[in-house]
PDB file of C-alpha atoms in Angstrom:
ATOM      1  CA  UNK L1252      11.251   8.038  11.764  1.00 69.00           C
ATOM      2  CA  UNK L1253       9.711   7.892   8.119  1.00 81.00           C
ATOM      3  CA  UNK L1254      12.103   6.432   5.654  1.00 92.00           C
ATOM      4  CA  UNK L1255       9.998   7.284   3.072  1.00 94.00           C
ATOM      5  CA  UNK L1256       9.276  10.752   2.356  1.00 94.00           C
ATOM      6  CA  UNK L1257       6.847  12.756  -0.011  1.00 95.00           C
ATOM      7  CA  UNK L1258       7.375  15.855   1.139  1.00 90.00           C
ATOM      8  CA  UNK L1259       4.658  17.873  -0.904  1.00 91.00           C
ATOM      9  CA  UNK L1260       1.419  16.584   0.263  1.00 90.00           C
ATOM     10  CA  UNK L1261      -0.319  18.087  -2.885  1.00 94.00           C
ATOM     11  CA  UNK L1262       0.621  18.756  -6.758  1.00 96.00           C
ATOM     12  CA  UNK L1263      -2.073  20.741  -9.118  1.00 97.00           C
ATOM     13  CA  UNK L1264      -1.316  20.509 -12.841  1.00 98.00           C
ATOM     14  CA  UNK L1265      -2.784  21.226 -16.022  1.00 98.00           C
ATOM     15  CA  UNK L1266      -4.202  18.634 -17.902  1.00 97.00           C
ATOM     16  CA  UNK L1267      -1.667  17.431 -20.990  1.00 97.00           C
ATOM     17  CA  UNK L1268       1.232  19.358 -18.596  1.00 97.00           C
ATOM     18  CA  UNK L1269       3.793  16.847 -17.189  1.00 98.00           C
ATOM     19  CA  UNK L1270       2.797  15.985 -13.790  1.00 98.00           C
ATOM     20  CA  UNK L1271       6.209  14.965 -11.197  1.00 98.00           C
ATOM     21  CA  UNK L1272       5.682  13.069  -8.436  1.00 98.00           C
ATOM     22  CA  UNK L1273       8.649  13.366  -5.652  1.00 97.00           C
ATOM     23  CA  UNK L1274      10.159  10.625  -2.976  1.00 97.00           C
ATOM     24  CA  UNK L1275      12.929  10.351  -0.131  1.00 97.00           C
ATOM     25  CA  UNK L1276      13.922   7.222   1.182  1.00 96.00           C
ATOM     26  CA  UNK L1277      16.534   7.323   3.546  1.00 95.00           C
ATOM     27  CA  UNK L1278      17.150   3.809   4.378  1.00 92.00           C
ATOM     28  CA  UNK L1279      19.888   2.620   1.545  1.00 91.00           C
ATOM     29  CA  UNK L1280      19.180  -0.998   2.024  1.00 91.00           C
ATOM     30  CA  UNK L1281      15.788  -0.668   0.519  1.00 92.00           C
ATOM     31  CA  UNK L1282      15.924  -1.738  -3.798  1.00 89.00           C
ATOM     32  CA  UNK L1283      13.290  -1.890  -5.277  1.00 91.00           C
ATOM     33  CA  UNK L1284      10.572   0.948  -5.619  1.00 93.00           C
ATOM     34  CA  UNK L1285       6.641   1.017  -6.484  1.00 92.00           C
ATOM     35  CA  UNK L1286       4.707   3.732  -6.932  1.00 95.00           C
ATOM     36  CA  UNK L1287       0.278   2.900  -6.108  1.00 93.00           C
ATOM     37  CA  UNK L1288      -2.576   5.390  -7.239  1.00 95.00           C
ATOM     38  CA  UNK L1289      -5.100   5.218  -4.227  1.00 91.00           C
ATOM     39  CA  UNK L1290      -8.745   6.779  -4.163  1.00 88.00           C
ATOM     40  CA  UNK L1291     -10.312   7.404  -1.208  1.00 81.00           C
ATOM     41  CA  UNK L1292     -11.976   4.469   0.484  1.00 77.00           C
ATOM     42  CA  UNK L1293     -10.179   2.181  -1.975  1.00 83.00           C
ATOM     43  CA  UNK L1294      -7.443  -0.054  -1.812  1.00 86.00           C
ATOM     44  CA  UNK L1295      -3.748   1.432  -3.678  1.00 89.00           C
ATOM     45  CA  UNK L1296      -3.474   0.250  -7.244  1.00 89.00           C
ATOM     46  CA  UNK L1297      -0.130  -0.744  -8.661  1.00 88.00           C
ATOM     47  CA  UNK L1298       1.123   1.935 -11.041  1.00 92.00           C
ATOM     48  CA  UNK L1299       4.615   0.795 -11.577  1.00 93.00           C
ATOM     49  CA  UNK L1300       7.999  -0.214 -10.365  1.00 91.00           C
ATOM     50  CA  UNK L1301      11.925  -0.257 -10.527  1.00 93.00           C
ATOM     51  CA  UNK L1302      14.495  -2.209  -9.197  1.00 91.00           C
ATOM     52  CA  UNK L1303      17.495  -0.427  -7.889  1.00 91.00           C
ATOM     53  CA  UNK L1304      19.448  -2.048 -10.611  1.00 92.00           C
ATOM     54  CA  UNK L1305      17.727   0.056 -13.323  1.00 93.00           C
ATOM     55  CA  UNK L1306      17.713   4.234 -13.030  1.00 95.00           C
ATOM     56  CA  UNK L1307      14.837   4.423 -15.384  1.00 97.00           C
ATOM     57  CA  UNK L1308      11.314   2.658 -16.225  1.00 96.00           C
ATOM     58  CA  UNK L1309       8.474   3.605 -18.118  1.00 96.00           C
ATOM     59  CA  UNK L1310       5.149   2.215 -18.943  1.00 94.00           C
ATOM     60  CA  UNK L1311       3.009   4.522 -21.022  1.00 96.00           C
ATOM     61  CA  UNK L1312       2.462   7.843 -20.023  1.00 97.00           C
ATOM     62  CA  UNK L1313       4.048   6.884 -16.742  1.00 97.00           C
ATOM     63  CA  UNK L1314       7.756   7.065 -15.747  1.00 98.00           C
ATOM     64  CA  UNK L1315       9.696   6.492 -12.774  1.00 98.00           C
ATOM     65  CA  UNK L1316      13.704   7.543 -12.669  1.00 98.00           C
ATOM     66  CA  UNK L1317      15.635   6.219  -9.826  1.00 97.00           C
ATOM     67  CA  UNK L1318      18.881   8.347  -8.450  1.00 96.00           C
ATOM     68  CA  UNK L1319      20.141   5.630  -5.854  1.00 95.00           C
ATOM     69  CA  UNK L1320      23.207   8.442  -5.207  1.00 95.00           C
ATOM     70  CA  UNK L1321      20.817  11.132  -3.876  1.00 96.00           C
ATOM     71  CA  UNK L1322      18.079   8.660  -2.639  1.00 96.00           C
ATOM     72  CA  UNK L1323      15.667   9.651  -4.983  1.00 97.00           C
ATOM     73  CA  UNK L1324      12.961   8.537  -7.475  1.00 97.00           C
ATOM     74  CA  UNK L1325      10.179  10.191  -9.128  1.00 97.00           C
ATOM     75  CA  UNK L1326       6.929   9.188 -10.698  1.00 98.00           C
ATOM     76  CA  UNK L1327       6.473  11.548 -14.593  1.00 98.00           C
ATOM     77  CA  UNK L1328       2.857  11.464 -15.933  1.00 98.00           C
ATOM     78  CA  UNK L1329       2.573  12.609 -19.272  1.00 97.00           C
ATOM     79  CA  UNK L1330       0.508  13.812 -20.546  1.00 98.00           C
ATOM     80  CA  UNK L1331      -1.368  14.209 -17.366  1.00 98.00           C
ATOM     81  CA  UNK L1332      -5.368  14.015 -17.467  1.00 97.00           C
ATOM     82  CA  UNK L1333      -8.260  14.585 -15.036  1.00 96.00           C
ATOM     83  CA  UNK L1334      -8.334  11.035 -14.375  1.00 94.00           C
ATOM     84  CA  UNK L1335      -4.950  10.838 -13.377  1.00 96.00           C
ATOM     85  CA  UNK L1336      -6.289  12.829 -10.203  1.00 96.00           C
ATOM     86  CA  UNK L1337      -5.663  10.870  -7.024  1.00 96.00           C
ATOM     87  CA  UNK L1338      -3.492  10.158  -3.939  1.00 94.00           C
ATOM     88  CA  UNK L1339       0.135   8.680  -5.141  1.00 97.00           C
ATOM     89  CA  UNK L1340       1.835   6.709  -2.973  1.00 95.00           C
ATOM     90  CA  UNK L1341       5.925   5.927  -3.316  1.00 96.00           C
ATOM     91  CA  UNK L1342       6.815   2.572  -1.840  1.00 93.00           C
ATOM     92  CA  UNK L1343      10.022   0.971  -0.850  1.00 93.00           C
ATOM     93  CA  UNK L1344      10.946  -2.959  -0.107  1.00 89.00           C
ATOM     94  CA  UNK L1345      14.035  -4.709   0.886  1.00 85.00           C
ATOM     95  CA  UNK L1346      13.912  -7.704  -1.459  1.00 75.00           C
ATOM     96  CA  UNK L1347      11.498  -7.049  -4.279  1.00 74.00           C
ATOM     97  CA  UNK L1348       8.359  -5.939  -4.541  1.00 69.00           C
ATOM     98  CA  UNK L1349       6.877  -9.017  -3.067  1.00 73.00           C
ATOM     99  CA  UNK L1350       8.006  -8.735   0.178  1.00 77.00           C
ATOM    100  CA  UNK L1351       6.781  -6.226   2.670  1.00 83.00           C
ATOM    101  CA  UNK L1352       6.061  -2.741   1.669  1.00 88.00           C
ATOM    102  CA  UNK L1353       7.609   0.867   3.270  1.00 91.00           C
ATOM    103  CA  UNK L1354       4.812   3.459   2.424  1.00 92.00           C
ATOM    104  CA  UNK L1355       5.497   7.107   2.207  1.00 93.00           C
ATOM    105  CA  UNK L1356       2.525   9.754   3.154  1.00 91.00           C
ATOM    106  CA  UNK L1357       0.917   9.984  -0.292  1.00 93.00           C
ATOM    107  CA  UNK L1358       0.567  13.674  -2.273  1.00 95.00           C
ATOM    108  CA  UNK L1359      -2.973  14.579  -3.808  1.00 95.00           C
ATOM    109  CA  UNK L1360      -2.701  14.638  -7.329  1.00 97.00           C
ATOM    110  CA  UNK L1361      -5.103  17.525  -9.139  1.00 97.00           C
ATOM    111  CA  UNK L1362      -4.951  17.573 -12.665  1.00 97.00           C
ATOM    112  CA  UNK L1363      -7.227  20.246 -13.968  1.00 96.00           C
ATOM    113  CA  UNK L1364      -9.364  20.053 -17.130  1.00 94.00           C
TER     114      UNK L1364
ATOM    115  CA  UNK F1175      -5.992  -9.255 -13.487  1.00 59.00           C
ATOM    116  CA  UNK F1176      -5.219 -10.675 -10.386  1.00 62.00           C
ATOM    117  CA  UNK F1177      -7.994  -9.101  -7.616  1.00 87.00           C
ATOM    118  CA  UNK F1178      -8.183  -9.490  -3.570  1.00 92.00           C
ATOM    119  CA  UNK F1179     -11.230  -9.134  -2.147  1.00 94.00           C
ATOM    120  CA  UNK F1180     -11.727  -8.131   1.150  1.00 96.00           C
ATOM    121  CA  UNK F1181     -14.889  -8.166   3.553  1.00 95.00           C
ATOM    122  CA  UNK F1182     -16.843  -6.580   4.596  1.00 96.00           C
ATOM    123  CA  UNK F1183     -16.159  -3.307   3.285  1.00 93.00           C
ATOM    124  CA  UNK F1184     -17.925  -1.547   5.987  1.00 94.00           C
ATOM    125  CA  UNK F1185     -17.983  -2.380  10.005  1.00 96.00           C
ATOM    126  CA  UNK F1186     -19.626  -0.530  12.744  1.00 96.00           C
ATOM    127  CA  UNK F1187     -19.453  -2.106  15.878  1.00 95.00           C
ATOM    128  CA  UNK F1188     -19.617  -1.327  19.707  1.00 96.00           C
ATOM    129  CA  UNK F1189     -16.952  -1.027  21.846  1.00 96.00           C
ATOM    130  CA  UNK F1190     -15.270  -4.379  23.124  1.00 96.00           C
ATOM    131  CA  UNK F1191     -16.820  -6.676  20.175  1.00 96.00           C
ATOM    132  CA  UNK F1192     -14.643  -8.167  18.041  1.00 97.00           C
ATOM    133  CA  UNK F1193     -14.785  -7.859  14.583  1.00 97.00           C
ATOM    134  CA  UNK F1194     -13.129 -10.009  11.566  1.00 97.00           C
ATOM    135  CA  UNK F1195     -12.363  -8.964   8.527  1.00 97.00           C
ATOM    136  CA  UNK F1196     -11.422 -11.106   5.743  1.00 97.00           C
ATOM    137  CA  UNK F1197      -9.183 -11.397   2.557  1.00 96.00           C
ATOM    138  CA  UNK F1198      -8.787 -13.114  -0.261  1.00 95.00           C
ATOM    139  CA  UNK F1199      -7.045 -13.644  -3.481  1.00 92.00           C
ATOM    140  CA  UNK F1200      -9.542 -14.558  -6.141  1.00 90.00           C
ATOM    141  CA  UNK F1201      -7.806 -16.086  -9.008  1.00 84.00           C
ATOM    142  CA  UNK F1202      -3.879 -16.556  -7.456  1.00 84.00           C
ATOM    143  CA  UNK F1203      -2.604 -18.739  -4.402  1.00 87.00           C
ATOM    144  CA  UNK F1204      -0.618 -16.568  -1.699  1.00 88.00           C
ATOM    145  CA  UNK F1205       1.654 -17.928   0.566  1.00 88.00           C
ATOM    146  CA  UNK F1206       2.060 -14.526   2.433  1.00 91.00           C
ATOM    147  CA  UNK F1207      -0.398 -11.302   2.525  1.00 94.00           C
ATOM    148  CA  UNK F1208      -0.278  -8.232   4.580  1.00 94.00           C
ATOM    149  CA  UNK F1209      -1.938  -6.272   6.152  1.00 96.00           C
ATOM    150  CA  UNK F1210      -1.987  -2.736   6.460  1.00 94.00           C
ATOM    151  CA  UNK F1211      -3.534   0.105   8.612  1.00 94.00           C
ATOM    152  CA  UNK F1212      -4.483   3.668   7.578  1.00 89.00           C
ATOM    153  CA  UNK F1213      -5.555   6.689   9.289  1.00 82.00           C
ATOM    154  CA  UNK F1214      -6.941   9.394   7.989  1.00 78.00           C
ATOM    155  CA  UNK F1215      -4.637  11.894   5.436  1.00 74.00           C
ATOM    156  CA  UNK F1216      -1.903   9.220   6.569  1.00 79.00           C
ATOM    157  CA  UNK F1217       0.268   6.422   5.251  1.00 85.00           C
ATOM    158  CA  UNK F1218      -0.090   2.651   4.927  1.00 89.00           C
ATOM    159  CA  UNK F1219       1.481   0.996   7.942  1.00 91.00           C
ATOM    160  CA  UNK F1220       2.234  -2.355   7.551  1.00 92.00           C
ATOM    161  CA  UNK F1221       0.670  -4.084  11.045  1.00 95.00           C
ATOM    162  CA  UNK F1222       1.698  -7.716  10.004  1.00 95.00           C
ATOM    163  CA  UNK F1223       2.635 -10.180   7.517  1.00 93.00           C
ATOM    164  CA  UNK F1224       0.399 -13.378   7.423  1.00 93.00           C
ATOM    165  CA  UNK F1225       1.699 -16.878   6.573  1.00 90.00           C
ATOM    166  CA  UNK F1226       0.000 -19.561   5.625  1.00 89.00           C
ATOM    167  CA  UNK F1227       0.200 -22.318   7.458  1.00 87.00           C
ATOM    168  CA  UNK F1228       2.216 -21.036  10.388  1.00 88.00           C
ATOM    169  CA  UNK F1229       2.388 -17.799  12.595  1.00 91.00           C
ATOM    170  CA  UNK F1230       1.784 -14.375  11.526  1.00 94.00           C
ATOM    171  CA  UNK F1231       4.698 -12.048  12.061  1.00 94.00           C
ATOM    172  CA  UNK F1232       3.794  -8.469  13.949  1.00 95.00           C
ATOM    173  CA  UNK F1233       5.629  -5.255  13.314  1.00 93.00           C
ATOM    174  CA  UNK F1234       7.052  -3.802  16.183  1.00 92.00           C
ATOM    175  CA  UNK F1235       4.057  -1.840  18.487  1.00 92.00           C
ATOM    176  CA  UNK F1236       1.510  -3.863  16.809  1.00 94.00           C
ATOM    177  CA  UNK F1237      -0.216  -5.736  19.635  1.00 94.00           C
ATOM    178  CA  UNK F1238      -0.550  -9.625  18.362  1.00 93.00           C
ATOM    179  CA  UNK F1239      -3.045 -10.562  21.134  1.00 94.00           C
ATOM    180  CA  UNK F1240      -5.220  -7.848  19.896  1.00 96.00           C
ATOM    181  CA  UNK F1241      -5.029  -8.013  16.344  1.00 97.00           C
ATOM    182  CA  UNK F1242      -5.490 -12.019  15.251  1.00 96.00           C
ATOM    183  CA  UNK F1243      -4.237 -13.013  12.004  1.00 95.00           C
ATOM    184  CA  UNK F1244      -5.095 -16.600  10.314  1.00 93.00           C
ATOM    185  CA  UNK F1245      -3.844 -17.394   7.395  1.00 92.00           C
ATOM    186  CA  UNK F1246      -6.400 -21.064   6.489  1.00 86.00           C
ATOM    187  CA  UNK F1247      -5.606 -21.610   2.987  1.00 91.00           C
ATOM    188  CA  UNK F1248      -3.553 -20.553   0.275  1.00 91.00           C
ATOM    189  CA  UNK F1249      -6.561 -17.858  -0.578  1.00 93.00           C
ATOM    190  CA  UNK F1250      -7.581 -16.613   2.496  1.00 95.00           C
ATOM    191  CA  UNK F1251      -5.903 -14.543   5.368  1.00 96.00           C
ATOM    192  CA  UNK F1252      -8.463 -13.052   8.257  1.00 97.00           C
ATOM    193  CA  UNK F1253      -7.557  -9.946  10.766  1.00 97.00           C
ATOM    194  CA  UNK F1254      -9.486 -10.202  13.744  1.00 97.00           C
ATOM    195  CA  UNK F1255     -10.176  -6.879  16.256  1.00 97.00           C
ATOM    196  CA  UNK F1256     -10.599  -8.278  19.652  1.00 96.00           C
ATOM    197  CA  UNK F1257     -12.447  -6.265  22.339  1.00 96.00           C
ATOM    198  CA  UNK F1258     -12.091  -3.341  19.730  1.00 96.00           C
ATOM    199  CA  UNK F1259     -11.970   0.092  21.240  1.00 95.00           C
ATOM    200  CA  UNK F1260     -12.847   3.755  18.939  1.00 95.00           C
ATOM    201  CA  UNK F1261      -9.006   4.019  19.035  1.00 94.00           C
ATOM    202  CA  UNK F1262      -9.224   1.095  16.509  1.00 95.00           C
ATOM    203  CA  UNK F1263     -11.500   2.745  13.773  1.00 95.00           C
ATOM    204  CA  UNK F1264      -9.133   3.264  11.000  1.00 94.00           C
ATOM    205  CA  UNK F1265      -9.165   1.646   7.239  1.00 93.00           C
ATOM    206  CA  UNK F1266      -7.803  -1.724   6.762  1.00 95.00           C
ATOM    207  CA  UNK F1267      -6.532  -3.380   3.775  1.00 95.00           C
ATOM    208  CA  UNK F1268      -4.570  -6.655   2.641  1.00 95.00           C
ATOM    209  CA  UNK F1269      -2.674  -7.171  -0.155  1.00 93.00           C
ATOM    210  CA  UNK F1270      -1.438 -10.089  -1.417  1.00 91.00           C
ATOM    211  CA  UNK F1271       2.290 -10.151  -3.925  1.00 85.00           C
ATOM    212  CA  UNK F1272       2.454 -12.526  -6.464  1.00 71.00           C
ATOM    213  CA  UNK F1273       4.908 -13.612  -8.894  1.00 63.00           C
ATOM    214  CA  UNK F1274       2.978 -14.366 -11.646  1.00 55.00           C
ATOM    215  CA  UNK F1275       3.040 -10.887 -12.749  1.00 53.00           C
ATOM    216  CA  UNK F1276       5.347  -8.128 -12.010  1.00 57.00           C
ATOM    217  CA  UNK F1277       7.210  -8.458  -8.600  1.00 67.00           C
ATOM    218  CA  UNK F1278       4.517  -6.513  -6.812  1.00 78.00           C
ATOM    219  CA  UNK F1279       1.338  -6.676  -4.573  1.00 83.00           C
ATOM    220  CA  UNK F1280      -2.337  -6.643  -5.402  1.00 87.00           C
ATOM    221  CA  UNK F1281      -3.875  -4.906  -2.454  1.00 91.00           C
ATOM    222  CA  UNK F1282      -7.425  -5.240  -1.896  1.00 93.00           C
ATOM    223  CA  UNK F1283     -10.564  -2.320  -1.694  1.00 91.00           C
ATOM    224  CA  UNK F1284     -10.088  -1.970   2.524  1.00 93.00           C
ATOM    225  CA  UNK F1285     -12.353  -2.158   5.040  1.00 95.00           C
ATOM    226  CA  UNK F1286     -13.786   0.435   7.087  1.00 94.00           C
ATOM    227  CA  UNK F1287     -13.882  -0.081  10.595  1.00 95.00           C
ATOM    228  CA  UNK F1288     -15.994   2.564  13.368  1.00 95.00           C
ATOM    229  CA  UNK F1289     -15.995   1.293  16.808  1.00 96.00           C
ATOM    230  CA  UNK F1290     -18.439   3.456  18.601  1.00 95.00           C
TER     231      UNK F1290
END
């Protein structure tokens, strides 16, 4: 039973287009969120986080916005470029994002010159 | 930035060897790293959380006998494969959380194991 979901397993976008990343979660317990950039044969990198105190964080090109109502947060890129082209994984944890880590499936990220 | 290392990065081995892999956080203590399994086109699955100085704790249908966690020092965490089987080629990686940055983990590059 995944309780994280990423239910489009790819995305293709146009490079300087808004890329959006989607995630479930169904378990309402979970607060706090991380979203990890992953290559293949490589270990995730962090991208960036949110508690489930905030709806909204950004960092750069790179936004995540949190509806804890609908169980839903999504990753923005903007503007999106070719090297923005990897796996994305949405994460969930029960007590911060130090503790252990609920991974959803990933979606391929294309972002086309 | 804070790094993990892990090694090796590759593994081939035959079947019923055991094979350990290693982790480590370079230029941060951690009191607790994980360690995660992934198959192909799939997800991370946490197997395990290691502690130092005391017992690792196993996520449900991860076998503990089989999968041997030691967590030495404040740096270093090891995963060992006993008597691995092909069933147990997959792509494992650590990571390690710290607070010294953002409330998040630093996971490390993943090793690749083939048990033929």
């Amino acid at each position: 039973d995944q309780q994280v979901k990423q239910n489009s397993p790819s995305l293709s976008v146009q490079e300087g287009r808004i890329s959006i990343l989607n995630c479930d979660y169904t378990n309402s317990m979970f607060d706090y969120f991380l979203w990890y950039k992953k290559y293949p044969a490589e270990g995730p990198t962090f991208l960036i986080s949110i508690s489930s105190i905030k709806d909204k964080n950004e960092d750069g090109r790179f936004t995540v916005f949190l509806n804890k109502s609908a169980k839903h947060l999504s990753l923005h890129i903007v503007p999106s470029q070719p090297g923005d082209s990897a796996v994305y994984f949405c994460a969930a944890a029960y007590q911060g994002g130090s503790e252990k880590l609920v991974f959803g499936k990933g979606m391929k990220l294309t972002v086309n010159p | 930035g804070a790094v993990v290392s892990q090694h090796p990065s590759w593994v081939i081995c035959k079947s019923g060897t055991s094979v350990k892999i290693e982790c480590r956080s370079l230029d941060f203590q951690a009191t607790t790293m994980f360690w995660y399994r992934q198959f192909p086109k799939q997800s991370l699955m946490l197997m395990a959380t290691s502690n130092e100085g005391s017992k690792a704790t196993y996520e449900q249908g991860v076998e503990k006998d089989k999968f041997l966690i030691n967590h030495a020092s404040l740096t270093l965490s090891t995963l060992t494969v006993t008597s691995a089987h092909p069933e147990d080629s997959s792509f494992y990686i650590c990571s390690a959380p710290t607070q010294a940055y953002e409330e998040t983990q630093y996971f490390g590059p993943g090793t690749r194991l083939l048990v033929l």
